[in-house]
Short mmCIF file of C-alpha atoms in Angstrom, two decimals:
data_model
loop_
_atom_site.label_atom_id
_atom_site.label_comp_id
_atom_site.label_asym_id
_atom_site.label_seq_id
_atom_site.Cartn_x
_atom_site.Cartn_y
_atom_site.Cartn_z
CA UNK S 1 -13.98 41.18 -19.11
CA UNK S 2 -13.02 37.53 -18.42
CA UNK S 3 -13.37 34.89 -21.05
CA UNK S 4 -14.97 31.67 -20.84
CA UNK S 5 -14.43 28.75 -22.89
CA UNK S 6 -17.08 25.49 -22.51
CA UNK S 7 -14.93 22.14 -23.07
CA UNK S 8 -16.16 18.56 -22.12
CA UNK S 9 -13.42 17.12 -19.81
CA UNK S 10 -12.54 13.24 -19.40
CA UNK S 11 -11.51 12.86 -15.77
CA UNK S 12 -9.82 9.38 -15.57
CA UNK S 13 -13.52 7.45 -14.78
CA UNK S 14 -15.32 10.61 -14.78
CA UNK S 15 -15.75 11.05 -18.57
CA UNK S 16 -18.45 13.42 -20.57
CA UNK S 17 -17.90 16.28 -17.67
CA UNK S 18 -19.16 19.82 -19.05
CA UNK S 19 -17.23 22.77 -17.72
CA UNK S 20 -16.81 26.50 -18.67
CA UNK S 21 -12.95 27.85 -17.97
CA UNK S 22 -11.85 30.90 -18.03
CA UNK S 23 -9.49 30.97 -21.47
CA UNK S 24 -6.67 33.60 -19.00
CA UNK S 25 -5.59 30.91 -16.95
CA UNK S 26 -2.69 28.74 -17.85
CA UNK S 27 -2.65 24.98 -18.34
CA UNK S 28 -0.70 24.68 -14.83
CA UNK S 29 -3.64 26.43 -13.00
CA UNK S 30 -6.46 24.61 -14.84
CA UNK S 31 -4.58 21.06 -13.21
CA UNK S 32 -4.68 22.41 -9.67
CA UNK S 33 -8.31 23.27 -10.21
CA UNK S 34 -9.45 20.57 -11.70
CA UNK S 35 -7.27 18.28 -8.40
CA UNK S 36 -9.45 20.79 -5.99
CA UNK S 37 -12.63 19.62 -7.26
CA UNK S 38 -12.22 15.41 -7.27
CA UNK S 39 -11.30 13.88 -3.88
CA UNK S 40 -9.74 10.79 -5.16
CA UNK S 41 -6.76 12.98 -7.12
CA UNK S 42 -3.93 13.56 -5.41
CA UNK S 43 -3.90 17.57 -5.16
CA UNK S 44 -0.02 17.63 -3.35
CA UNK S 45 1.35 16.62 -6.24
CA UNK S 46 -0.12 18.09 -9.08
CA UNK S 47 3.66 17.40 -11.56
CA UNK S 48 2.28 13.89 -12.06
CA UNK S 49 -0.62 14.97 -14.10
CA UNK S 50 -1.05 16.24 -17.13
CA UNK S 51 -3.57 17.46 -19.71
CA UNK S 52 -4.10 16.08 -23.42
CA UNK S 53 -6.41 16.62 -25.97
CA UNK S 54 -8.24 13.40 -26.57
CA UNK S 55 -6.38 11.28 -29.37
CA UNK S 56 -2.54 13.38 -28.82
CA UNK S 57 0.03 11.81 -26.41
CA UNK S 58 2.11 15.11 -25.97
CA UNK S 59 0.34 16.98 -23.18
CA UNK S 60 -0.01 20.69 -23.53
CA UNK S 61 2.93 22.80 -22.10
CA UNK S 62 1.84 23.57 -18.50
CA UNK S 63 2.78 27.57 -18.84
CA UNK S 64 0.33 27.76 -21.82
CA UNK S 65 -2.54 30.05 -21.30
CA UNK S 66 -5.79 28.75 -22.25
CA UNK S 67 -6.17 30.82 -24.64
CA UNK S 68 -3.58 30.07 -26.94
CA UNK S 69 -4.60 26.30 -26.93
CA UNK S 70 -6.88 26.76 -30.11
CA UNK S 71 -9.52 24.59 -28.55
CA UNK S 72 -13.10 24.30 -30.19
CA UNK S 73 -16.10 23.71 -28.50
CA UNK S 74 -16.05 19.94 -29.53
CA UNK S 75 -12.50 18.96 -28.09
CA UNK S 76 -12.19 17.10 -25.47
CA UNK S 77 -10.06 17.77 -22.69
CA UNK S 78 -8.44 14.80 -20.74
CA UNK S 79 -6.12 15.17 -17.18
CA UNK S 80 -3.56 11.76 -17.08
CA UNK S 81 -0.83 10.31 -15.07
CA UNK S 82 2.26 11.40 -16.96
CA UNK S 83 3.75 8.24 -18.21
CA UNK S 84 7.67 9.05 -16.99
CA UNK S 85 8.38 5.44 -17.21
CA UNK S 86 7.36 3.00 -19.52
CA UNK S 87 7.41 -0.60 -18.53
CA UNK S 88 10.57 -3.13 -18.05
CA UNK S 89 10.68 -6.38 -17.00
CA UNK S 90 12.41 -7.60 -14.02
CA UNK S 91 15.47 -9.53 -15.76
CA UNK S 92 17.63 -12.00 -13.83
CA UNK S 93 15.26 -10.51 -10.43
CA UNK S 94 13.89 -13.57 -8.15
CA UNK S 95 10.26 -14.14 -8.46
CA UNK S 96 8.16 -11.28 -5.90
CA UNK S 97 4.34 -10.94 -4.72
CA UNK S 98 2.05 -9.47 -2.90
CA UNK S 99 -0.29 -11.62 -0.93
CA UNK S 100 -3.59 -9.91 0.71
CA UNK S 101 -3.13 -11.54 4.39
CA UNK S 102 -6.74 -11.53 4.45
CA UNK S 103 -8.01 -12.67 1.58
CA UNK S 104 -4.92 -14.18 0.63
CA UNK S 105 -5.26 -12.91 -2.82
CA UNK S 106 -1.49 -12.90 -4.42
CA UNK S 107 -0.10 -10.41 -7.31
CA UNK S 108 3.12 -11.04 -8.83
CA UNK S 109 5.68 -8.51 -9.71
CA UNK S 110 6.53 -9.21 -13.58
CA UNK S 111 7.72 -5.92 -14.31
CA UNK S 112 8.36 -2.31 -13.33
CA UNK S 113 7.55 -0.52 -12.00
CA UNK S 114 4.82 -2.34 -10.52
CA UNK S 115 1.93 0.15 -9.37
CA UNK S 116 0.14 -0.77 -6.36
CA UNK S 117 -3.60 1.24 -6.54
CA UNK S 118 -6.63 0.50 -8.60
CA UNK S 119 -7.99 0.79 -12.01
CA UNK S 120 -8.07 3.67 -14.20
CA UNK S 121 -9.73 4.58 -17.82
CA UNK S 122 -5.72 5.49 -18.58
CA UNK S 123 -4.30 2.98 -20.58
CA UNK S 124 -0.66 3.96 -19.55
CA UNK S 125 -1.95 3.68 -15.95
CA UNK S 126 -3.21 -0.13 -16.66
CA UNK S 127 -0.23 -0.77 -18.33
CA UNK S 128 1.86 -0.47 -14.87
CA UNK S 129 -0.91 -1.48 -12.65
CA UNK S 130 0.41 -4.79 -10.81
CA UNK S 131 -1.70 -5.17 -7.54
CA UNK S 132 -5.17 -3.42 -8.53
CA UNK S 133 -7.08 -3.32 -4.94
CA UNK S 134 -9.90 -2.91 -6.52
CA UNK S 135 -11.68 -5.88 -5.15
CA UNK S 136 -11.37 -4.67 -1.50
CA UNK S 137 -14.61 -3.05 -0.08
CA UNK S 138 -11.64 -0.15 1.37
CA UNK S 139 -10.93 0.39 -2.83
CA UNK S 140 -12.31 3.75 -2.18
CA UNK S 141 -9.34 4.70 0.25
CA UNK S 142 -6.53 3.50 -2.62
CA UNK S 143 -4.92 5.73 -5.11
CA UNK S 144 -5.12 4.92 -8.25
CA UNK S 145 -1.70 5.13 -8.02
CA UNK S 146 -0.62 4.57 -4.42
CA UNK S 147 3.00 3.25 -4.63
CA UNK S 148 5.42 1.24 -6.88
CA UNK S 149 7.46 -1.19 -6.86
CA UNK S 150 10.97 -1.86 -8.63
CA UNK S 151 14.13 -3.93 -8.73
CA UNK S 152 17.74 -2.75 -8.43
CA UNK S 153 20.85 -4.92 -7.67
CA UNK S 154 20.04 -4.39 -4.10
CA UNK S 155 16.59 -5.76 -4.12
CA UNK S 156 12.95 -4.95 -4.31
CA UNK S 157 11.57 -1.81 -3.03
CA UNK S 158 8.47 -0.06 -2.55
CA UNK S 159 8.17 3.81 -2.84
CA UNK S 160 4.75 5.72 -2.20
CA UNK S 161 2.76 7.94 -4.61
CA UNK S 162 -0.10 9.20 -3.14
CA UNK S 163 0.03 12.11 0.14
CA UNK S 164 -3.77 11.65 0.16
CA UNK S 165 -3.76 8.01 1.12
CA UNK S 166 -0.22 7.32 2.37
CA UNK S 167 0.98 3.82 3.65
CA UNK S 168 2.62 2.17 6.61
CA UNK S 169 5.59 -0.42 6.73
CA UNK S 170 6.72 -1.63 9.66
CA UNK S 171 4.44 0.42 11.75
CA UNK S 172 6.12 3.99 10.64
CA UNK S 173 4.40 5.84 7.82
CA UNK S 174 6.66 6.06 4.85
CA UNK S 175 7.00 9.26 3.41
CA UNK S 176 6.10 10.10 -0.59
CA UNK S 177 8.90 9.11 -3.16
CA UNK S 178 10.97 7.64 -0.56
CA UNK S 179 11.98 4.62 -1.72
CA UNK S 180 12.13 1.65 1.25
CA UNK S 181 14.12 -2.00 0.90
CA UNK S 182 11.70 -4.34 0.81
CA UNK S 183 12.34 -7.72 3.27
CA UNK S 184 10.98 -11.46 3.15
CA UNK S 185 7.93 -11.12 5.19
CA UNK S 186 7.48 -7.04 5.13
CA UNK S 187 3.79 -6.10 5.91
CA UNK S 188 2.50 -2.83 3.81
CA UNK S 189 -0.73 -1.58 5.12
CA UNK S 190 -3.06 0.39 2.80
CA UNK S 191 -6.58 1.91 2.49
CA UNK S 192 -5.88 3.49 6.19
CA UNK S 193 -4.95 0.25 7.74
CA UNK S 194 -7.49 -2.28 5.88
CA UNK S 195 -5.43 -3.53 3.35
CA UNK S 196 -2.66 -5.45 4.27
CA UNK S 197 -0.37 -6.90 1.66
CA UNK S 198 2.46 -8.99 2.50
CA UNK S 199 5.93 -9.22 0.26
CA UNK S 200 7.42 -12.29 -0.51
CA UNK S 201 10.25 -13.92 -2.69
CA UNK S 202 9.00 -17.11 -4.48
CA UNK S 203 6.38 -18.84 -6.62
CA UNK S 204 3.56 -18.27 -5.25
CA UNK S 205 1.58 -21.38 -5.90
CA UNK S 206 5.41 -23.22 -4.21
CA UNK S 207 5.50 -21.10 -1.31
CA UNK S 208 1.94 -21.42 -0.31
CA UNK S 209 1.94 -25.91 -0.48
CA UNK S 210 5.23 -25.46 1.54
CA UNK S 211 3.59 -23.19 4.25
CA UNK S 212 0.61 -25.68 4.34
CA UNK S 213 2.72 -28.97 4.89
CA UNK S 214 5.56 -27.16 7.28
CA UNK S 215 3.16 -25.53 10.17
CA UNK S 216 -0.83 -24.71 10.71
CA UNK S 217 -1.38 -21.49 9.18
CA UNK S 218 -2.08 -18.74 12.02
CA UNK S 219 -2.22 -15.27 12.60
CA UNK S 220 -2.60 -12.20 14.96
CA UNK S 221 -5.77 -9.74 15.22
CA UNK S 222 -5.32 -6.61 16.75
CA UNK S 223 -7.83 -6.03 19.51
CA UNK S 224 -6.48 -2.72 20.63
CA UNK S 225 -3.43 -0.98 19.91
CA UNK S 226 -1.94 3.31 20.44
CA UNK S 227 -1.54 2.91 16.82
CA UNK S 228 -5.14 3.72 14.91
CA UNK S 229 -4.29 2.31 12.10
CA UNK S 230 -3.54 -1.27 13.35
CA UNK S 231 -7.31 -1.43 15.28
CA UNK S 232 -8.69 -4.60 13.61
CA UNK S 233 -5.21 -5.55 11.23
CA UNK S 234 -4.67 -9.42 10.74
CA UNK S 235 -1.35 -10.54 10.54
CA UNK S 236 -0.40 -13.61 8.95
CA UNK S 237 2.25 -15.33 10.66
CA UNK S 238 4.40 -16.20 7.32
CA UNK S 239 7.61 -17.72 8.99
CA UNK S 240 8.44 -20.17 11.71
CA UNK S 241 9.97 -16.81 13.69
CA UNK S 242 8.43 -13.23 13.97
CA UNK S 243 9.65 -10.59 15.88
CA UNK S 244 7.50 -7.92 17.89
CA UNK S 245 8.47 -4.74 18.58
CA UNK S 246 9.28 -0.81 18.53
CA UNK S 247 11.92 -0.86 15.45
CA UNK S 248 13.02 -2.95 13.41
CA UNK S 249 10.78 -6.40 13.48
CA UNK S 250 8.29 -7.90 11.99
CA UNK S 251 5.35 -6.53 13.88
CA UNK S 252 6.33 -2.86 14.30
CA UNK S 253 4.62 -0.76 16.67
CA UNK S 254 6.70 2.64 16.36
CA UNK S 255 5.28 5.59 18.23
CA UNK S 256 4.19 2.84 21.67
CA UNK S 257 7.44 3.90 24.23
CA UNK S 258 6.09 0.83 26.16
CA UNK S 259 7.00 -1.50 23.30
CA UNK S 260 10.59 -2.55 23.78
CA UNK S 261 12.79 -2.06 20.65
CA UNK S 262 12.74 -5.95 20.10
CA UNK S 263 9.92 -6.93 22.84
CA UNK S 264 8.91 -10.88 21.86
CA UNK S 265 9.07 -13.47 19.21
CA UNK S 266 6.53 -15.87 18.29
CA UNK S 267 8.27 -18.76 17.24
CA UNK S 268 6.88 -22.46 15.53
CA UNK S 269 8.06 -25.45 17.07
CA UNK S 270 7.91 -27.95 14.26
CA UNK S 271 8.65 -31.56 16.62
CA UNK S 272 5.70 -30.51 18.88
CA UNK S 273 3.48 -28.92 16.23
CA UNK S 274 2.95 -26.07 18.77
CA UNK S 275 3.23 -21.94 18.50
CA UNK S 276 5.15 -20.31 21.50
CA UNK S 277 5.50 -16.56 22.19
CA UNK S 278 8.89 -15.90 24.15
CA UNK S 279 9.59 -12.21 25.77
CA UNK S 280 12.98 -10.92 25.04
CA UNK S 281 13.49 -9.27 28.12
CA UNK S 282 11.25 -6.22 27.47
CA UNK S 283 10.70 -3.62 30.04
CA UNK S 284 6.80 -4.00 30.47
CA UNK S 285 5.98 -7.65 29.84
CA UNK S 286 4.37 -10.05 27.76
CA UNK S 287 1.19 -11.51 28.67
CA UNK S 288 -0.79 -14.36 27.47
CA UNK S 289 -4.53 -14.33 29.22
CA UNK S 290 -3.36 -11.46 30.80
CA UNK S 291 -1.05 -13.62 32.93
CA UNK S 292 2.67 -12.36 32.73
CA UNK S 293 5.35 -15.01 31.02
CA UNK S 294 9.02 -15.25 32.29
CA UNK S 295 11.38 -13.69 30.13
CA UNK S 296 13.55 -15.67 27.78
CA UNK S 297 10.95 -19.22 28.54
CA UNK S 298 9.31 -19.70 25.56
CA UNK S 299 5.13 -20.39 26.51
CA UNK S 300 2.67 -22.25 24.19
CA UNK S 301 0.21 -20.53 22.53
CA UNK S 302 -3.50 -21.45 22.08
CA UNK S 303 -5.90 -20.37 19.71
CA UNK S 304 -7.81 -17.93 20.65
CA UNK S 305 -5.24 -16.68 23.32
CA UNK S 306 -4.97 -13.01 23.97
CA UNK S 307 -1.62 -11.84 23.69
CA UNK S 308 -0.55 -8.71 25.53
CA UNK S 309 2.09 -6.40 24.05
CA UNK S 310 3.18 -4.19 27.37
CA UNK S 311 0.46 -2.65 28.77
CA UNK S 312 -1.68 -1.56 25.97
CA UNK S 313 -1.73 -3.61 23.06
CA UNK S 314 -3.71 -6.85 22.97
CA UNK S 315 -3.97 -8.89 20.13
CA UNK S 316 -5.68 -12.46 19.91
CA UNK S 317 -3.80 -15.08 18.20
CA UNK S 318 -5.53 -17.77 15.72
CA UNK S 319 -4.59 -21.06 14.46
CA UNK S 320 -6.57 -22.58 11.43
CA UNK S 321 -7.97 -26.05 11.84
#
């Protein structure tokens, strides 16, 4: 006959939760169960949790059986992140942040790693928690801990965390623990697509009074696009030339064959005050109000223009007043 033991589990915010286990069961299987039962854990990778009594810091050995846990009836079970690397600052590192191009809501990188996700009754968790997304009504679609940032010789880079809500750079969906360089400018796109955080090198509070004085802020909305997760997406445009494209630009639209590899630019001229969007020479066009443009003559850009990208993607570019 099967044993049962009743515990009272703390579940990162989902503390006080009664639950009979069966005492045969090792500590191992108890994690995978308990990731089975809460949608917002990440159940691919179970090795980043672990399970504590309340008030220890060594987590119990994860080939332990239940049963030879000693637990009473008034312990108290809790499931963590497994703190595998406490926090260092950044050193000699220029100044990095985040910016929401939304919201324009900015998060610097002081240390590392820097966890992008949202808040957690874990202290070690807060501890590492640099851009908490917390404030965005698409929270709900954010790991608690959905990527990380950190600093080598090289440069900053961003590495993912979560399989359950996985992020996009550069219009490709980068794959868990795989760290990618991280460029002046890079878009990250999170919560499915409605969180879009941009990286830059800088003050903050610097960068943003030089943007204001050296060109109108503007941006481009994505009206319709092959890629899902770009219906709707704001980009900011953040420098006085971005690039459009299948690989390796700005604005990358991956998996669209009718994208050309490097398909436009959308340039600011600063003498003129004016926006223009020039086609590289792409295979299947750049349109602005659904006219066609020559290739290589730059064309001004008006707010509110519709911009087409090839035959499919349309996106409607803004200026601020």
């Amino acid at each position: 006959m099967t044993d049962y033991l009743e515990v009272t589990f703390n579940i990162f915010d989902y503390t006080g939760q009664r639950a009979k286990i069966r005492t045969d069961i090792t500590v191992e299987t108890l994690i995978q169960e308990i990731l089975k039962e809460f949608d917002d854990l990440d159940r691919k990778t179970p090795e980043a949790y672990a399970l504590y009594l309340k008030g220890l810091e060594k987590p119990f050995e994860r080939d332990k059986a239940i049963s030879s846990l000693d637990l009473q009836l008034k312990d108290e079970l809790e499931l963590r992140y497994i703190n595998t690397s406490a926090r260092e600052g950044i050193g000699e590192a220029p100044q990095a942040f985040m910016e929401d191009i939304v919201t324009h809501q900015r998060f610097v990188i002081a240390w590392q790693p820097a966890v992008i996700g949202r808040t957690s009754s874990d202290p070690s968790h807060s501890d590492l928690l640099a851009v908490d997304l917390s404030y965005h009504p698409a929270y709900n679609r954010v790991s608690r801990r959905n990527a990380q940032v950190t600093y080598d010789a090289h440069g900053y880079y961003i590495e993912p965390l979560s399989a359950n809500n996985p992020i996009r750079m550069r219009g490709e969906q980068a794959l868990i623990t795989q760290k990618r360089l991280l460029k002046p400018g890079d878009q990250v796109c999170f919560g499915g697509g409605k969180i879009v955080l941009s990286f830059n090198l800088g003050n903050p509070e610097e960068r943003a009074e030089v943007k204001k004085m050296a060109q109108q802020p503007a941006r481009l909305i994505v009206l319709h696009s092959s890629i899902p997760e770009y219906q709707g997406v704001t980009f900011n445009i953040t420098k006085k030339e971005i690039s459009l494209g299948r690989v390796d630009c700005d604005i990358v639209f991956a998996n669209d064959g009718r994208i050309s590899r490097r398909h436009a630019i959308i340039s600011y001229d600063e003498a003129r005050r004016v926006y223009q969007i020039t086609d590289l020479g792409s295979s299947n066009g750049v349109f602005v109000r659904e006219d066609p443009i020559p290739a290589k003559i730059p064309v001004d850009l008006k707010s509110g223009d519709v911009v087409g990208i090839g035959p499919e993607t349309r996106l409607v570019f803004e200026i601020d007043d």
